[in-house]
Amino acid sequence: MNADANFSLLRDETGRRKASLFEGYQLMKGTSKDKEQLKLFIRNLNVLKSRSLYLHLQKHLDTDNYLRWLAGAVLTGNYDGFDQNYAIYRHKTRKKYRVIPWDYEGTWGRNCYGKACGSDLVRVTGYNRLTSRR
């Protein structure tokens, strides 16, 4: 994954439209169908509104898991955990996406170079497209 794993239609650094909604992600296990399902999830996350968006998230996202992951990322100061440094997978029986962290360098009050940083580095709402949709 790289910084384009931000659940957005746009590239993080340039703000330009992604050539593929899979940009920033890497398929570690699964099929091309799994890849297409994630792209469809991301597309719908960005284009649906109101009740349709709510129903989409209820059906496809393990919300409790996501909120726990979000709280953990905020409380540990995991600055680069919102657009990279996480793994997303679809639970085998529940068929909902879950997020788990990985690569915690640059957390616990330190940036990725070990320099101390403030406790307010990560907003309570995070900063990827999934957390910004309301």
PDB file of C-alpha atoms in Angstrom:
ATOM      1  CA  MET A   1       0.000   0.000   0.000  1.00  0.00           C
ATOM      2  CA  ASN A   2       0.995   3.595  -0.426  1.00  0.00           C
ATOM      3  CA  ALA A   3      -0.631   6.949   0.368  1.00  0.00           C
ATOM      4  CA  ASP A   4      -3.272   6.376  -2.308  1.00  0.00           C
ATOM      5  CA  ALA A   5      -4.995   3.771  -0.095  1.00  0.00           C
ATOM      6  CA  ASN A   6      -7.225   6.593   1.133  1.00  0.00           C
ATOM      7  CA  PHE A   7     -10.671   5.276   0.064  1.00  0.00           C
ATOM      8  CA  SER A   8     -10.911   8.185  -2.362  1.00  0.00           C
ATOM      9  CA  LEU A   9     -11.416   8.621  -6.083  1.00  0.00           C
ATOM     10  CA  LEU A  10      -8.410  10.948  -6.065  1.00  0.00           C
ATOM     11  CA  ARG A  11      -4.685  10.520  -5.589  1.00  0.00           C
ATOM     12  CA  ASP A  12      -3.552  11.795  -2.217  1.00  0.00           C
ATOM     13  CA  GLU A  13      -0.570  13.876  -3.315  1.00  0.00           C
ATOM     14  CA  THR A  14      -1.816  15.331  -6.600  1.00  0.00           C
ATOM     15  CA  GLY A  15      -5.579  15.470  -6.087  1.00  0.00           C
ATOM     16  CA  ARG A  16      -6.004  13.996  -9.566  1.00  0.00           C
ATOM     17  CA  ARG A  17      -8.409  11.184 -10.345  1.00  0.00           C
ATOM     18  CA  LYS A  18      -6.954   7.714  -9.885  1.00  0.00           C
ATOM     19  CA  ALA A  19      -6.567   5.589 -13.000  1.00  0.00           C
ATOM     20  CA  SER A  20      -7.863   2.677 -10.896  1.00  0.00           C
ATOM     21  CA  LEU A  21      -9.652   2.678  -7.557  1.00  0.00           C
ATOM     22  CA  PHE A  22      -7.246  -0.088  -6.563  1.00  0.00           C
ATOM     23  CA  GLU A  23      -4.320   2.372  -6.620  1.00  0.00           C
ATOM     24  CA  GLY A  24      -2.559   2.285  -3.280  1.00  0.00           C
ATOM     25  CA  TYR A  25      -3.675  -1.249  -2.504  1.00  0.00           C
ATOM     26  CA  GLN A  26      -2.000  -4.586  -3.081  1.00  0.00           C
ATOM     27  CA  LEU A  27      -3.901  -7.861  -3.313  1.00  0.00           C
ATOM     28  CA  MET A  28      -2.172 -10.273  -0.949  1.00  0.00           C
ATOM     29  CA  LYS A  29      -4.770 -13.011  -0.981  1.00  0.00           C
ATOM     30  CA  GLY A  30      -7.892 -13.438  -3.049  1.00  0.00           C
ATOM     31  CA  THR A  31      -9.059 -13.251  -6.629  1.00  0.00           C
ATOM     32  CA  SER A  32      -9.665 -10.602  -9.240  1.00  0.00           C
ATOM     33  CA  LYS A  33     -13.314 -10.692  -8.106  1.00  0.00           C
ATOM     34  CA  ASP A  34     -12.222  -9.627  -4.593  1.00  0.00           C
ATOM     35  CA  LYS A  35     -10.251  -6.779  -6.144  1.00  0.00           C
ATOM     36  CA  GLU A  36     -13.291  -5.645  -8.142  1.00  0.00           C
ATOM     37  CA  GLN A  37     -15.496  -5.813  -5.036  1.00  0.00           C
ATOM     38  CA  LEU A  38     -13.143  -3.511  -3.141  1.00  0.00           C
ATOM     39  CA  LYS A  39     -13.090  -1.072  -6.064  1.00  0.00           C
ATOM     40  CA  LEU A  40     -16.909  -1.091  -6.119  1.00  0.00           C
ATOM     41  CA  PHE A  41     -17.013  -0.500  -2.352  1.00  0.00           C
ATOM     42  CA  ILE A  42     -14.698   2.508  -2.741  1.00  0.00           C
ATOM     43  CA  ARG A  43     -16.659   3.854  -5.715  1.00  0.00           C
ATOM     44  CA  ASN A  44     -19.971   3.634  -3.874  1.00  0.00           C
ATOM     45  CA  LEU A  45     -18.454   5.138  -0.747  1.00  0.00           C
ATOM     46  CA  ASN A  46     -17.632   8.209  -2.819  1.00  0.00           C
ATOM     47  CA  VAL A  47     -20.762   8.586  -4.949  1.00  0.00           C
ATOM     48  CA  LEU A  48     -23.653   7.495  -2.742  1.00  0.00           C
ATOM     49  CA  LYS A  49     -25.379  10.039  -0.557  1.00  0.00           C
ATOM     50  CA  SER A  50     -27.501  10.076   2.564  1.00  0.00           C
ATOM     51  CA  ARG A  51     -29.575   6.971   3.182  1.00  0.00           C
ATOM     52  CA  SER A  52     -28.009   5.060   0.268  1.00  0.00           C
ATOM     53  CA  LEU A  53     -24.534   5.657   1.708  1.00  0.00           C
ATOM     54  CA  TYR A  54     -25.714   4.612   5.164  1.00  0.00           C
ATOM     55  CA  LEU A  55     -27.183   1.373   3.804  1.00  0.00           C
ATOM     56  CA  HIS A  56     -24.040   0.693   1.749  1.00  0.00           C
ATOM     57  CA  LEU A  57     -21.813   1.052   4.814  1.00  0.00           C
ATOM     58  CA  GLN A  58     -24.157  -1.026   6.969  1.00  0.00           C
ATOM     59  CA  LYS A  59     -24.045  -3.824   4.415  1.00  0.00           C
ATOM     60  CA  HIS A  60     -20.337  -3.782   3.530  1.00  0.00           C
ATOM     61  CA  LEU A  61     -18.366  -2.370   6.486  1.00  0.00           C
ATOM     62  CA  ASP A  62     -17.881  -3.827   9.951  1.00  0.00           C
ATOM     63  CA  THR A  63     -18.534  -0.467  11.556  1.00  0.00           C
ATOM     64  CA  ASP A  64     -17.658  -1.562  15.097  1.00  0.00           C
ATOM     65  CA  ASN A  65     -14.300  -2.858  13.875  1.00  0.00           C
ATOM     66  CA  TYR A  66     -13.659   0.339  11.911  1.00  0.00           C
ATOM     67  CA  LEU A  67     -14.443   2.587  14.872  1.00  0.00           C
ATOM     68  CA  ARG A  68     -12.153   0.553  17.131  1.00  0.00           C
ATOM     69  CA  TRP A  69      -9.383   0.768  14.533  1.00  0.00           C
ATOM     70  CA  LEU A  70      -9.989   4.527  14.210  1.00  0.00           C
ATOM     71  CA  ALA A  71      -9.801   5.006  17.985  1.00  0.00           C
ATOM     72  CA  GLY A  72      -6.569   3.013  18.118  1.00  0.00           C
ATOM     73  CA  ALA A  73      -5.023   5.019  15.292  1.00  0.00           C
ATOM     74  CA  VAL A  74      -5.947   8.315  16.945  1.00  0.00           C
ATOM     75  CA  LEU A  75      -4.823   7.317  20.446  1.00  0.00           C
ATOM     76  CA  THR A  76      -1.466   5.988  19.262  1.00  0.00           C
ATOM     77  CA  GLY A  77      -0.895   8.943  16.928  1.00  0.00           C
ATOM     78  CA  ASN A  78      -0.685   6.659  13.894  1.00  0.00           C
ATOM     79  CA  TYR A  79      -0.385   9.551  11.432  1.00  0.00           C
ATOM     80  CA  ASP A  80       0.228   7.488   8.314  1.00  0.00           C
ATOM     81  CA  GLY A  81      -2.314   4.811   9.204  1.00  0.00           C
ATOM     82  CA  PHE A  82      -5.197   6.493   7.368  1.00  0.00           C
ATOM     83  CA  ASP A  83      -3.967   6.375   3.811  1.00  0.00           C
ATOM     84  CA  GLN A  84      -1.463   3.538   4.144  1.00  0.00           C
ATOM     85  CA  ASN A  85      -0.098   1.168   6.793  1.00  0.00           C
ATOM     86  CA  TYR A  86      -3.297  -0.735   7.322  1.00  0.00           C
ATOM     87  CA  ALA A  87      -4.705  -3.930   5.907  1.00  0.00           C
ATOM     88  CA  ILE A  88      -8.283  -4.267   4.718  1.00  0.00           C
ATOM     89  CA  TYR A  89      -9.957  -7.606   4.289  1.00  0.00           C
ATOM     90  CA  ARG A  90     -13.432  -8.988   3.830  1.00  0.00           C
ATOM     91  CA  HIS A  91     -14.537 -11.228   6.691  1.00  0.00           C
ATOM     92  CA  LYS A  92     -15.171 -14.705   5.330  1.00  0.00           C
ATOM     93  CA  THR A  93     -18.601 -15.333   6.895  1.00  0.00           C
ATOM     94  CA  ARG A  94     -19.915 -11.833   7.651  1.00  0.00           C
ATOM     95  CA  LYS A  95     -18.890 -10.536   4.192  1.00  0.00           C
ATOM     96  CA  LYS A  96     -18.011  -7.121   5.629  1.00  0.00           C
ATOM     97  CA  TYR A  97     -14.762  -5.218   5.304  1.00  0.00           C
ATOM     98  CA  ARG A  98     -12.541  -4.961   8.358  1.00  0.00           C
ATOM     99  CA  VAL A  99      -9.410  -2.902   8.893  1.00  0.00           C
ATOM    100  CA  ILE A 100      -6.365  -3.888  10.919  1.00  0.00           C
ATOM    101  CA  PRO A 101      -3.223  -1.829  11.531  1.00  0.00           C
ATOM    102  CA  TRP A 102       0.324  -2.697  10.623  1.00  0.00           C
ATOM    103  CA  ASP A 103       3.645  -0.844  10.698  1.00  0.00           C
ATOM    104  CA  TYR A 104       3.449   1.218  13.864  1.00  0.00           C
ATOM    105  CA  GLU A 105       6.707   3.100  13.404  1.00  0.00           C
ATOM    106  CA  GLY A 106       5.867   6.756  13.675  1.00  0.00           C
ATOM    107  CA  THR A 107       3.394   6.373  16.534  1.00  0.00           C
ATOM    108  CA  TRP A 108       3.314   6.851  20.300  1.00  0.00           C
ATOM    109  CA  GLY A 109       4.398  10.490  20.053  1.00  0.00           C
ATOM    110  CA  ARG A 110       7.150  10.001  17.463  1.00  0.00           C
ATOM    111  CA  ASN A 111       7.201  10.563  13.725  1.00  0.00           C
ATOM    112  CA  CYS A 112       8.632   7.964  11.343  1.00  0.00           C
ATOM    113  CA  TYR A 113      12.130   9.378  11.950  1.00  0.00           C
ATOM    114  CA  GLY A 114      11.883   9.089  15.749  1.00  0.00           C
ATOM    115  CA  LYS A 115      11.412  12.819  16.355  1.00  0.00           C
ATOM    116  CA  ALA A 116       8.922  13.777  19.089  1.00  0.00           C
ATOM    117  CA  CYS A 117       5.615  15.203  17.860  1.00  0.00           C
ATOM    118  CA  GLY A 118       2.493  16.559  19.503  1.00  0.00           C
ATOM    119  CA  SER A 119      -0.408  14.481  20.743  1.00  0.00           C
ATOM    120  CA  ASP A 120      -2.740  16.392  18.431  1.00  0.00           C
ATOM    121  CA  LEU A 121      -1.096  15.088  15.248  1.00  0.00           C
ATOM    122  CA  VAL A 122      -4.083  12.895  14.374  1.00  0.00           C
ATOM    123  CA  ARG A 123      -7.591  14.361  14.504  1.00  0.00           C
ATOM    124  CA  VAL A 124     -10.246  12.344  16.260  1.00  0.00           C
ATOM    125  CA  THR A 125     -12.011  11.918  12.903  1.00  0.00           C
ATOM    126  CA  GLY A 126      -8.899  10.785  11.061  1.00  0.00           C
ATOM    127  CA  TYR A 127      -8.340  12.035   7.536  1.00  0.00           C
ATOM    128  CA  ASN A 128      -9.248   9.531   4.870  1.00  0.00           C
ATOM    129  CA  ARG A 129     -12.349   9.514   2.687  1.00  0.00           C
ATOM    130  CA  LEU A 130     -14.070   6.808   4.731  1.00  0.00           C
ATOM    131  CA  THR A 131     -13.924   8.840   7.939  1.00  0.00           C
ATOM    132  CA  SER A 132     -14.897  12.079   6.197  1.00  0.00           C
ATOM    133  CA  ARG A 133     -18.154  10.715   4.747  1.00  0.00           C
ATOM    134  CA  ARG A 134     -21.153  11.544   6.887  1.00  0.00           C
TER     135      ARG A 134
END
